[in-house]
């Protein structure tokens, strides 16, 4: 096709091409509009009866049912943090007023990024690394998110092992964290603020049976002096960890055909249990005071930057974007699946679950506050302390306490398992799609991944394992995730192009995304992520566990872990650029051109970027 080379000329030509989908299959007509203006070639195409995507030609399995996919995504996104973090942030940041920044960031960033990842995986039908055939030089972003997911597995599975340990301990007539008459208890232990067995200790230094059971009975933290004194793995926690790994393996070894069945239990059970706990919680004395504290509105707090920062970070982590899981799950969808509707449904369910779980949590916290005659702020905690100390202590005071404890820890177990399955699936799918030899050996490769995760998780089940856990939680899944999502949205919206990405979505769903979504992808979401990344670095505080301060070498190790994932992006970009043939201009052209359009570079049609190209939405 001849083209005018005049920089101010505009030439349009329409070419109709008919191709056979297969020897006897239907035909598809493609109308291609090619424009050149100011040296920029823009291509728009409309497909009537569109064929499969290039990646779809491969023999790739799909979800047995649409519900399998939705439950898998919901089960991954709704995890333990929905129970322990969101309600605490609401209480800490002005109660109901916190919903203002939370919902604002959900609309301008959470939903658009969630939608983007679902569409990206579904169109390209590959894992987190393979999808970057849309911009080869940024394939390191895919390896970054795979590595982060692997790191998270090292410590996230340990939380599930703790929940399993508590579950086994609940099958008894008297819960082991009810009294201070056990071998692991110290003289500081006091039953429900009763007089201490040691009269020299005042209330400041007393501890509860539930706190001592977690730190001394389960973790054996008192037998460690710090992160440089870990000790051997505890056999009880190691046994629980083995059971978690076995469960994960047999949920993942056959791909989505097996994991899609498991989530029917793991993704629905938490809602049944939360509803049962809510019915029980609201009947407790003091529950109304707890719920009132949860919902109390203090709009003056919105003037504080920390409230908006907490909301922004919570959005990023609660939806699970930037881990490659959404890309992996959606890559097993049918090509014509409505990923837009899926994004709206799943993000809405995630937010509603977070909000409703606050009623369950604070009904029990209000009960505990009244029981001990202390302000709710004294019992409201963030992190593992809420679900492994405060909540078990509340359950121990109820009639049929063992039954309620079993119900509660079954919920924690199911909340954790499907999220852990999602993280492992991101690693497995991402690497299997990238290295075709692994396709024939998925069962063996899955076994190797879960075994590697188990071996490194052993550091977290030692006497000082909580210190390793805290270090990994602080560094492996913090700034690095935000950086990965930022690079992802820049690659899709700015290098691949929002216009081309919208065309891909139109091929799948029959409708282009509205201007709102395109503006979010192009401008709003990148600015939001850049803001969160800068703030997370500027407000960085060294990790600590209680009064324990980590040594400098531990902080250096933590930053090395974070940098090891983020550095993959520039390292792979440099490798890709140097390995391509041709001049520097041709190398760059190959590196940023989608692989399916590489023949254009061979013909000398080097992709040029002007201000008009950068700003088009």
XYZ file of C-alpha atoms in Angstrom, residues 66 69 122 330 333-342 508-509:
16
model
C -18.156 -19.029 34.493
C -13.714 -18.032 37.477
C -8.089 -12.672 28.620
C -8.528 -14.405 33.163
C -11.517 -17.385 30.137
C -13.265 -17.754 26.827
C -12.169 -15.071 24.383
C -15.605 -13.439 24.240
C -16.139 -13.337 28.008
C -17.438 -9.998 29.342
C -14.436 -9.033 31.482
C -15.895 -5.557 32.113
C -18.868 -7.012 33.955
C -16.575 -9.364 35.872
C -13.625 -9.601 22.940
C -16.756 -7.861 24.206
